[in-house]
mmCIF file of N, CA and C in Angstrom:
data_model
loop_
_atom_site.group_PDB
_atom_site.id
_atom_site.type_symbol
_atom_site.label_atom_id
_atom_site.label_comp_id
_atom_site.label_asym_id
_atom_site.label_seq_id
_atom_site.Cartn_x
_atom_site.Cartn_y
_atom_site.Cartn_z
ATOM 1 N N ALA A 56 92.480 191.514 155.811
ATOM 2 C CA ALA A 56 92.339 192.658 154.918
ATOM 3 C C ALA A 56 93.662 193.409 154.865
ATOM 4 N N ASN A 57 93.848 194.136 153.809
ATOM 5 C CA ASN A 57 95.082 194.887 153.622
ATOM 6 C C ASN A 57 94.916 196.304 154.168
ATOM 7 N N ALA A 58 94.719 196.408 155.474
ATOM 8 C CA ALA A 58 94.484 197.698 156.106
ATOM 9 C C ALA A 58 95.710 198.601 155.992
ATOM 10 N N PHE A 59 95.456 199.876 155.777
ATOM 11 C CA PHE A 59 96.536 200.844 155.630
ATOM 12 C C PHE A 59 97.073 201.246 156.994
ATOM 13 N N ASN A 60 98.388 201.278 157.118
ATOM 14 C CA ASN A 60 99.055 201.678 158.357
ATOM 15 C C ASN A 60 99.811 202.962 158.065
ATOM 16 N N HIS A 61 99.593 203.975 158.875
ATOM 17 C CA HIS A 61 100.228 205.276 158.643
ATOM 18 C C HIS A 61 101.645 205.306 159.211
ATOM 19 N N GLY A 62 102.449 204.324 158.892
ATOM 20 C CA GLY A 62 103.830 204.255 159.348
ATOM 21 C C GLY A 62 104.771 204.879 158.341
ATOM 22 N N PRO A 63 106.082 204.629 158.475
ATOM 23 C CA PRO A 63 107.083 205.237 157.596
ATOM 24 C C PRO A 63 106.879 204.936 156.119
ATOM 25 N N HIS A 64 106.317 203.772 155.796
ATOM 26 C CA HIS A 64 106.117 203.429 154.394
ATOM 27 C C HIS A 64 105.115 204.368 153.722
ATOM 28 N N ALA A 65 104.308 205.077 154.496
ATOM 29 C CA ALA A 65 103.301 205.975 153.916
ATOM 30 C C ALA A 65 103.954 207.086 153.108
ATOM 31 N N MET A 66 105.201 207.385 153.392
ATOM 32 C CA MET A 66 105.919 208.423 152.657
ATOM 33 C C MET A 66 106.493 207.897 151.349
ATOM 34 N N ASP A 67 106.470 206.587 151.167
ATOM 35 C CA ASP A 67 107.001 205.954 149.965
ATOM 36 C C ASP A 67 105.949 206.020 148.867
ATOM 37 N N SER A 68 106.225 206.719 147.792
ATOM 38 C CA SER A 68 105.244 206.911 146.727
ATOM 39 C C SER A 68 104.944 205.622 145.966
ATOM 40 N N SER A 69 105.728 204.571 146.182
ATOM 41 C CA SER A 69 105.476 203.312 145.486
ATOM 42 C C SER A 69 104.460 202.450 146.229
ATOM 43 N N TYR A 70 104.052 202.865 147.436
ATOM 44 C CA TYR A 70 103.087 202.084 148.207
ATOM 45 C C TYR A 70 101.756 202.036 147.473
ATOM 46 N N ARG A 71 101.187 200.834 147.337
ATOM 47 C CA ARG A 71 99.927 200.660 146.609
ATOM 48 C C ARG A 71 98.784 200.387 147.586
ATOM 49 N N TYR A 72 97.705 201.091 147.391
ATOM 50 C CA TYR A 72 96.508 200.871 148.205
ATOM 51 C C TYR A 72 95.623 199.802 147.577
ATOM 52 N N SER A 73 95.672 199.681 146.254
ATOM 53 C CA SER A 73 94.847 198.705 145.543
ATOM 54 C C SER A 73 95.668 197.446 145.298
ATOM 55 N N ILE A 74 95.310 196.391 146.010
ATOM 56 C CA ILE A 74 96.020 195.117 145.901
ATOM 57 C C ILE A 74 95.014 193.973 145.964
ATOM 58 N N ASN A 75 95.477 192.780 145.678
ATOM 59 C CA ASN A 75 94.633 191.604 145.845
ATOM 60 C C ASN A 75 94.641 191.164 147.301
ATOM 61 N N SER A 76 93.451 190.960 147.846
ATOM 62 C CA SER A 76 93.306 190.323 149.151
ATOM 63 C C SER A 76 92.996 188.860 148.885
ATOM 64 N N THR A 77 93.532 187.990 149.701
ATOM 65 C CA THR A 77 93.435 186.556 149.451
ATOM 66 C C THR A 77 92.469 185.892 150.421
ATOM 67 N N ILE A 78 91.605 185.064 149.869
ATOM 68 C CA ILE A 78 90.728 184.207 150.662
ATOM 69 C C ILE A 78 91.385 182.835 150.692
ATOM 70 N N TYR A 79 91.476 182.263 151.888
ATOM 71 C CA TYR A 79 92.085 180.945 152.057
ATOM 72 C C TYR A 79 91.017 179.923 152.412
ATOM 73 N N ARG A 80 91.244 178.684 151.977
ATOM 74 C CA ARG A 80 90.347 177.568 152.276
ATOM 75 C C ARG A 80 91.119 176.545 153.102
ATOM 76 N N LEU A 81 90.456 176.000 154.108
ATOM 77 C CA LEU A 81 91.089 174.975 154.935
ATOM 78 C C LEU A 81 91.067 173.642 154.213
ATOM 79 N N ASN A 82 92.249 173.067 154.016
ATOM 80 C CA ASN A 82 92.380 171.721 153.477
ATOM 81 C C ASN A 82 92.498 170.795 154.687
ATOM 82 N N ILE A 83 91.414 170.107 154.986
ATOM 83 C CA ILE A 83 91.379 169.269 156.185
ATOM 84 C C ILE A 83 92.381 168.123 156.100
ATOM 85 N N HIS A 84 92.555 167.543 154.909
ATOM 86 C CA HIS A 84 93.469 166.414 154.756
ATOM 87 C C HIS A 84 94.924 166.826 154.995
ATOM 88 N N LYS A 85 95.299 168.007 154.523
ATOM 89 C CA LYS A 85 96.669 168.499 154.719
ATOM 90 C C LYS A 85 96.818 169.294 156.008
ATOM 91 N N GLN A 86 95.701 169.582 156.670
ATOM 92 C CA GLN A 86 95.662 170.347 157.917
ATOM 93 C C GLN A 86 96.369 171.693 157.787
ATOM 94 N N ARG A 87 96.013 172.416 156.718
ATOM 95 C CA ARG A 87 96.552 173.752 156.522
ATOM 96 C C ARG A 87 95.633 174.554 155.601
ATOM 97 N N PHE A 88 95.796 175.857 155.646
ATOM 98 C CA PHE A 88 95.044 176.735 154.763
ATOM 99 C C PHE A 88 95.763 176.856 153.427
ATOM 100 N N GLU A 89 94.966 176.906 152.352
ATOM 101 C CA GLU A 89 95.508 177.046 151.003
ATOM 102 C C GLU A 89 94.836 178.235 150.321
ATOM 103 N N GLU A 90 95.614 178.900 149.486
ATOM 104 C CA GLU A 90 95.066 180.027 148.740
ATOM 105 C C GLU A 90 93.889 179.550 147.901
ATOM 106 N N PHE A 91 92.782 180.299 147.955
ATOM 107 C CA PHE A 91 91.565 179.891 147.276
ATOM 108 C C PHE A 91 91.128 180.888 146.210
ATOM 109 N N GLN A 92 91.136 182.191 146.553
ATOM 110 C CA GLN A 92 90.667 183.208 145.611
ATOM 111 C C GLN A 92 91.284 184.552 145.968
ATOM 112 N N ASN A 93 91.673 185.310 144.942
ATOM 113 C CA ASN A 93 92.173 186.670 145.125
ATOM 114 C C ASN A 93 91.110 187.658 144.660
ATOM 115 N N ILE A 94 90.917 188.717 145.447
ATOM 116 C CA ILE A 94 89.932 189.744 145.121
ATOM 117 C C ILE A 94 90.615 191.099 145.243
ATOM 118 N N LEU A 95 90.491 191.925 144.201
ATOM 119 C CA LEU A 95 91.066 193.267 144.220
ATOM 120 C C LEU A 95 90.357 194.112 145.267
ATOM 121 N N THR A 96 91.139 194.711 146.167
ATOM 122 C CA THR A 96 90.600 195.581 147.214
ATOM 123 C C THR A 96 91.376 196.891 147.225
ATOM 124 N N HIS A 97 90.800 197.887 147.895
ATOM 125 C CA HIS A 97 91.385 199.225 147.920
ATOM 126 C C HIS A 97 91.547 199.667 149.375
ATOM 127 N N SER A 98 92.725 199.395 149.917
ATOM 128 C CA SER A 98 93.018 199.637 151.328
ATOM 129 C C SER A 98 91.905 199.073 152.208
ATOM 130 N N ALA A 99 91.625 197.810 152.005
ATOM 131 C CA ALA A 99 90.548 197.136 152.744
ATOM 132 C C ALA A 99 90.848 197.111 154.234
ATOM 133 N N THR A 100 89.840 197.424 155.018
ATOM 134 C CA THR A 100 90.008 197.444 156.476
ATOM 135 C C THR A 100 89.183 196.380 157.173
ATOM 136 N N ASP A 101 88.228 195.761 156.456
ATOM 137 C CA ASP A 101 87.366 194.778 157.099
ATOM 138 C C ASP A 101 86.667 193.925 156.052
ATOM 139 N N TRP A 102 86.411 192.686 156.410
ATOM 140 C CA TRP A 102 85.540 191.788 155.648
ATOM 141 C C TRP A 102 84.463 191.315 156.597
ATOM 142 N N GLU A 103 83.249 191.208 156.099
ATOM 143 C CA GLU A 103 82.146 190.675 156.900
ATOM 144 C C GLU A 103 81.470 189.580 156.075
ATOM 145 N N SER A 104 81.274 188.426 156.684
ATOM 146 C CA SER A 104 80.537 187.353 156.011
ATOM 147 C C SER A 104 79.134 187.304 156.600
ATOM 148 N N PHE A 105 78.167 186.970 155.757
ATOM 149 C CA PHE A 105 76.790 186.871 156.242
ATOM 150 C C PHE A 105 75.983 185.986 155.311
ATOM 151 N N ARG A 106 74.833 185.578 155.803
ATOM 152 C CA ARG A 106 73.947 184.696 155.051
ATOM 153 C C ARG A 106 72.557 185.306 155.044
ATOM 154 N N VAL A 107 71.951 185.355 153.863
ATOM 155 C CA VAL A 107 70.567 185.803 153.716
ATOM 156 C C VAL A 107 69.844 184.715 152.937
ATOM 157 N N GLY A 108 68.834 184.134 153.560
ATOM 158 C CA GLY A 108 68.155 182.994 152.929
ATOM 159 C C GLY A 108 69.132 181.849 152.774
ATOM 160 N N ARG A 109 69.273 181.360 151.546
ATOM 161 C CA ARG A 109 70.197 180.249 151.285
ATOM 162 C C ARG A 109 71.522 180.721 150.695
ATOM 163 N N ASP A 110 71.697 182.036 150.559
ATOM 164 C CA ASP A 110 72.888 182.587 149.917
ATOM 165 C C ASP A 110 73.902 183.087 150.936
ATOM 166 N N ASN A 111 75.190 182.852 150.631
ATOM 167 C CA ASN A 111 76.296 183.320 151.465
ATOM 168 C C ASN A 111 76.984 184.491 150.774
ATOM 169 N N TYR A 112 77.363 185.494 151.567
ATOM 170 C CA TYR A 112 77.934 186.723 151.042
ATOM 171 C C TYR A 112 79.181 187.127 151.814
ATOM 172 N N LEU A 113 79.999 187.949 151.166
ATOM 173 C CA LEU A 113 81.094 188.686 151.792
ATOM 174 C C LEU A 113 80.943 190.135 151.364
ATOM 175 N N VAL A 114 81.261 191.053 152.276
ATOM 176 C CA VAL A 114 81.332 192.466 151.905
ATOM 177 C C VAL A 114 82.684 192.973 152.379
ATOM 178 N N VAL A 115 83.343 193.762 151.535
ATOM 179 C CA VAL A 115 84.653 194.305 151.863
ATOM 180 C C VAL A 115 84.521 195.806 152.110
ATOM 181 N N ALA A 116 85.183 196.282 153.163
ATOM 182 C CA ALA A 116 85.229 197.709 153.481
ATOM 183 C C ALA A 116 86.454 198.307 152.790
ATOM 184 N N ASN A 117 86.249 198.859 151.612
ATOM 185 C CA ASN A 117 87.314 199.566 150.898
ATOM 186 C C ASN A 117 87.370 200.988 151.428
ATOM 187 N N SER A 118 88.590 201.493 151.708
ATOM 188 C CA SER A 118 88.665 202.804 152.354
ATOM 189 C C SER A 118 89.470 203.856 151.603
ATOM 190 N N TYR A 119 90.318 203.444 150.671
ATOM 191 C CA TYR A 119 91.179 204.425 150.007
ATOM 192 C C TYR A 119 91.618 203.856 148.674
ATOM 193 N N ASP A 120 91.638 204.686 147.630
ATOM 194 C CA ASP A 120 91.887 204.188 146.275
ATOM 195 C C ASP A 120 93.181 204.761 145.705
ATOM 196 N N ASP A 121 94.294 204.102 145.943
ATOM 197 C CA ASP A 121 95.618 204.476 145.413
ATOM 198 C C ASP A 121 95.949 205.957 145.542
ATOM 199 N N GLY A 122 95.625 206.527 146.692
ATOM 200 C CA GLY A 122 95.996 207.910 146.957
ATOM 201 C C GLY A 122 95.124 208.932 146.268
ATOM 202 N N GLU A 123 94.090 208.469 145.584
ATOM 203 C CA GLU A 123 93.231 209.382 144.836
ATOM 204 C C GLU A 123 92.079 209.907 145.672
ATOM 205 N N SER A 124 91.410 209.023 146.428
ATOM 206 C CA SER A 124 90.176 209.445 147.081
ATOM 207 C C SER A 124 89.793 208.501 148.203
ATOM 208 N N ASN A 125 89.107 209.050 149.203
ATOM 209 C CA ASN A 125 88.491 208.239 150.253
ATOM 210 C C ASN A 125 87.122 207.733 149.806
ATOM 211 N N ASN A 126 86.612 208.278 148.716
ATOM 212 C CA ASN A 126 85.309 207.857 148.188
ATOM 213 C C ASN A 126 85.517 206.699 147.228
ATOM 214 N N VAL A 127 85.394 205.514 147.757
ATOM 215 C CA VAL A 127 85.606 204.307 146.961
ATOM 216 C C VAL A 127 84.524 203.300 147.347
ATOM 217 N N ASP A 128 83.956 202.647 146.352
ATOM 218 C CA ASP A 128 82.878 201.695 146.613
ATOM 219 C C ASP A 128 83.364 200.513 147.429
ATOM 220 N N SER A 129 82.530 200.087 148.371
ATOM 221 C CA SER A 129 82.698 198.790 148.999
ATOM 222 C C SER A 129 81.911 197.810 148.138
ATOM 223 N N VAL A 130 82.280 196.534 148.184
ATOM 224 C CA VAL A 130 81.694 195.568 147.249
ATOM 225 C C VAL A 130 81.133 194.371 148.016
ATOM 226 N N VAL A 131 79.921 193.957 147.608
ATOM 227 C CA VAL A 131 79.288 192.756 148.146
ATOM 228 C C VAL A 131 79.519 191.634 147.134
ATOM 229 N N TYR A 132 79.978 190.486 147.633
ATOM 230 C CA TYR A 132 80.230 189.302 146.808
ATOM 231 C C TYR A 132 79.294 188.185 147.260
ATOM 232 N N ARG A 133 78.754 187.434 146.299
ATOM 233 C CA ARG A 133 77.906 186.280 146.611
ATOM 234 C C ARG A 133 78.635 185.006 146.211
ATOM 235 N N TRP A 134 78.524 183.994 147.066
ATOM 236 C CA TRP A 134 79.110 182.694 146.781
ATOM 237 C C TRP A 134 78.353 182.056 145.632
ATOM 238 N N GLN A 135 79.098 181.657 144.573
ATOM 239 C CA GLN A 135 78.498 181.096 143.369
ATOM 240 C C GLN A 135 78.930 179.647 143.137
ATOM 241 N N GLY A 136 79.451 178.982 144.156
ATOM 242 C CA GLY A 136 79.863 177.583 143.996
ATOM 243 C C GLY A 136 81.132 177.475 143.170
ATOM 244 N N VAL A 137 81.057 176.810 142.036
ATOM 245 C CA VAL A 137 82.222 176.591 141.178
ATOM 246 C C VAL A 137 82.859 177.924 140.760
ATOM 247 N N GLU A 138 82.051 178.960 140.616
ATOM 248 C CA GLU A 138 82.562 180.269 140.203
ATOM 249 C C GLU A 138 83.133 181.086 141.367
ATOM 250 N N LYS A 139 83.118 180.516 142.559
ATOM 251 C CA LYS A 139 83.640 181.152 143.770
ATOM 252 C C LYS A 139 82.818 182.378 144.131
ATOM 253 N N PHE A 140 83.449 183.410 144.727
ATOM 254 C CA PHE A 140 82.740 184.634 145.091
ATOM 255 C C PHE A 140 82.727 185.586 143.899
ATOM 256 N N LYS A 141 81.551 186.079 143.552
ATOM 257 C CA LYS A 141 81.389 187.009 142.436
ATOM 258 C C LYS A 141 80.766 188.310 142.953
ATOM 259 N N PRO A 142 81.235 189.463 142.450
ATOM 260 C CA PRO A 142 80.654 190.735 142.882
ATOM 261 C C PRO A 142 79.201 190.844 142.415
ATOM 262 N N VAL A 143 78.329 191.276 143.331
ATOM 263 C CA VAL A 143 76.917 191.424 142.990
ATOM 264 C C VAL A 143 76.394 192.833 143.255
ATOM 265 N N HIS A 144 77.145 193.628 144.034
ATOM 266 C CA HIS A 144 76.660 194.970 144.327
ATOM 267 C C HIS A 144 77.807 195.866 144.788
ATOM 268 N N ASN A 145 77.891 197.063 144.225
ATOM 269 C CA ASN A 145 78.829 198.085 144.690
ATOM 270 C C ASN A 145 78.062 199.074 145.547
ATOM 271 N N ILE A 146 78.627 199.424 146.689
ATOM 272 C CA ILE A 146 77.983 200.366 147.603
ATOM 273 C C ILE A 146 78.900 201.575 147.770
ATOM 274 N N PRO A 147 78.443 202.769 147.379
ATOM 275 C CA PRO A 147 79.272 203.965 147.559
ATOM 276 C C PRO A 147 79.560 204.200 149.048
ATOM 277 N N THR A 148 80.849 204.264 149.396
ATOM 278 C CA THR A 148 81.253 204.521 150.774
ATOM 279 C C THR A 148 82.415 205.510 150.771
ATOM 280 N N SER A 149 82.646 206.112 151.917
ATOM 281 C CA SER A 149 83.760 207.037 152.083
ATOM 282 C C SER A 149 84.521 206.642 153.338
ATOM 283 N N SER A 150 85.802 206.371 153.193
ATOM 284 C CA SER A 150 86.653 205.956 154.326
ATOM 285 C C SER A 150 86.004 204.842 155.132
ATOM 286 N N CYS A 151 85.488 203.850 154.457
ATOM 287 C CA CYS A 151 84.783 202.756 155.135
ATOM 288 C C CYS A 151 85.762 201.972 156.006
ATOM 289 N N ALA A 152 85.409 201.828 157.280
ATOM 290 C CA ALA A 152 86.300 201.170 158.225
ATOM 291 C C ALA A 152 85.789 199.811 158.691
ATOM 292 N N ASP A 153 84.468 199.610 158.646
ATOM 293 C CA ASP A 153 83.921 198.387 159.225
ATOM 294 C C ASP A 153 82.529 198.131 158.671
ATOM 295 N N TRP A 154 82.210 196.860 158.455
ATOM 296 C CA TRP A 154 80.865 196.417 158.106
ATOM 297 C C TRP A 154 80.393 195.456 159.178
ATOM 298 N N GLU A 155 79.122 195.546 159.523
ATOM 299 C CA GLU A 155 78.506 194.579 160.427
ATOM 300 C C GLU A 155 77.158 194.183 159.848
ATOM 301 N N PHE A 156 76.811 192.915 160.004
ATOM 302 C CA PHE A 156 75.535 192.376 159.554
ATOM 303 C C PHE A 156 74.697 192.074 160.783
ATOM 304 N N PHE A 157 73.398 192.363 160.703
ATOM 305 C CA PHE A 157 72.504 191.962 161.785
ATOM 306 C C PHE A 157 71.107 191.748 161.230
ATOM 307 N N GLN A 158 70.305 191.013 161.997
ATOM 308 C CA GLN A 158 68.913 190.768 161.640
ATOM 309 C C GLN A 158 68.034 191.234 162.790
ATOM 310 N N MET A 159 66.887 191.824 162.424
ATOM 311 C CA MET A 159 65.960 192.320 163.427
ATOM 312 C C MET A 159 64.545 192.277 162.841
ATOM 313 N N HIS A 160 63.632 191.687 163.580
ATOM 314 C CA HIS A 160 62.226 191.593 163.163
ATOM 315 C C HIS A 160 62.081 190.979 161.769
ATOM 316 N N GLY A 161 62.873 189.955 161.481
ATOM 317 C CA GLY A 161 62.784 189.253 160.211
ATOM 318 C C GLY A 161 63.443 189.959 159.033
ATOM 319 N N GLU A 162 64.074 191.087 159.256
ATOM 320 C CA GLU A 162 64.763 191.841 158.204
ATOM 321 C C GLU A 162 66.267 191.714 158.399
ATOM 322 N N SER A 163 67.023 191.816 157.293
ATOM 323 C CA SER A 163 68.483 191.748 157.336
ATOM 324 C C SER A 163 69.059 193.121 157.004
ATOM 325 N N TYR A 164 70.145 193.491 157.717
ATOM 326 C CA TYR A 164 70.742 194.806 157.558
ATOM 327 C C TYR A 164 72.263 194.710 157.502
ATOM 328 N N LEU A 165 72.872 195.677 156.824
ATOM 329 C CA LEU A 165 74.307 195.920 156.877
ATOM 330 C C LEU A 165 74.497 197.343 157.370
ATOM 331 N N VAL A 166 75.455 197.524 158.248
ATOM 332 C CA VAL A 166 75.794 198.869 158.718
ATOM 333 C C VAL A 166 77.279 199.072 158.485
ATOM 334 N N TYR A 167 77.651 200.282 158.012
ATOM 335 C CA TYR A 167 79.074 200.549 157.847
ATOM 336 C C TYR A 167 79.470 201.792 158.613
ATOM 337 N N ALA A 168 80.721 201.784 159.070
ATOM 338 C CA ALA A 168 81.282 202.896 159.830
ATOM 339 C C ALA A 168 82.248 203.669 158.948
ATOM 340 N N ASN A 169 82.115 204.978 158.957
ATOM 341 C CA ASN A 169 83.000 205.883 158.232
ATOM 342 C C ASN A 169 84.105 206.295 159.198
ATOM 343 N N ALA A 170 85.358 206.053 158.838
ATOM 344 C CA ALA A 170 86.486 206.289 159.738
ATOM 345 C C ALA A 170 86.841 207.759 159.886
ATOM 346 N N LYS A 171 86.492 208.589 158.914
ATOM 347 C CA LYS A 171 86.940 209.976 158.949
ATOM 348 C C LYS A 171 85.811 210.992 159.001
ATOM 349 N N GLY A 172 84.615 210.580 158.678
ATOM 350 C CA GLY A 172 83.507 211.524 158.627
ATOM 351 C C GLY A 172 82.480 211.245 159.704
ATOM 352 N N ARG A 173 81.436 212.008 159.660
ATOM 353 C CA ARG A 173 80.380 211.855 160.651
ATOM 354 C C ARG A 173 79.187 211.074 160.113
ATOM 355 N N VAL A 174 79.327 210.488 158.936
ATOM 356 C CA VAL A 174 78.209 209.777 158.327
ATOM 357 C C VAL A 174 78.531 208.288 158.222
ATOM 358 N N SER A 175 77.749 207.491 158.914
ATOM 359 C CA SER A 175 77.760 206.046 158.751
ATOM 360 C C SER A 175 76.339 205.668 158.382
ATOM 361 N N LYS A 176 76.160 204.512 157.775
ATOM 362 C CA LYS A 176 74.829 204.173 157.268
ATOM 363 C C LYS A 176 74.406 202.772 157.657
ATOM 364 N N VAL A 177 73.085 202.626 157.801
ATOM 365 C CA VAL A 177 72.453 201.311 157.968
ATOM 366 C C VAL A 177 71.677 201.053 156.681
ATOM 367 N N LEU A 178 71.912 199.901 156.075
ATOM 368 C CA LEU A 178 71.262 199.547 154.816
ATOM 369 C C LEU A 178 70.425 198.289 155.014
ATOM 370 N N ARG A 179 69.172 198.340 154.599
ATOM 371 C CA ARG A 179 68.315 197.150 154.664
ATOM 372 C C ARG A 179 68.568 196.317 153.414
ATOM 373 N N ILE A 180 68.725 195.026 153.587
ATOM 374 C CA ILE A 180 69.012 194.134 152.470
ATOM 375 C C ILE A 180 67.697 193.657 151.876
ATOM 376 N N ARG A 181 67.568 193.832 150.574
ATOM 377 C CA ARG A 181 66.409 193.328 149.851
ATOM 378 C C ARG A 181 66.868 192.234 148.905
ATOM 379 N N THR A 182 66.180 191.129 148.912
ATOM 380 C CA THR A 182 66.491 190.052 147.978
ATOM 381 C C THR A 182 65.269 189.797 147.126
ATOM 382 N N TYR A 183 65.511 189.399 145.887
ATOM 383 C CA TYR A 183 64.413 189.146 144.954
ATOM 384 C C TYR A 183 64.471 187.751 144.433
#
């Protein structure tokens, strides 16, 4: 993820928080990773992969939107095969630092941590 570092570059007004994050695929024959898909992210701090039923997902923790706001949606992507990962749900978050997936009593959940505030949330996943 393109996590933001509060180093000297933070004073540079040309620094961009919204950039493409790259997903790489392992090419077993060449024994190396190759660029597979670029996804626009906003100071992403974490990616979490998870599976619900037969579907595979990624969720990105977006934390800052080009110096405008800490209130930026995190996005859930579903694997679509030939179409790669496609966005399927935007989740309003603020200073999102981390996503974790877990299952309990036959239910699936996502929990996110807010890096700057006192509110983090647990979300139950519903599939139809």
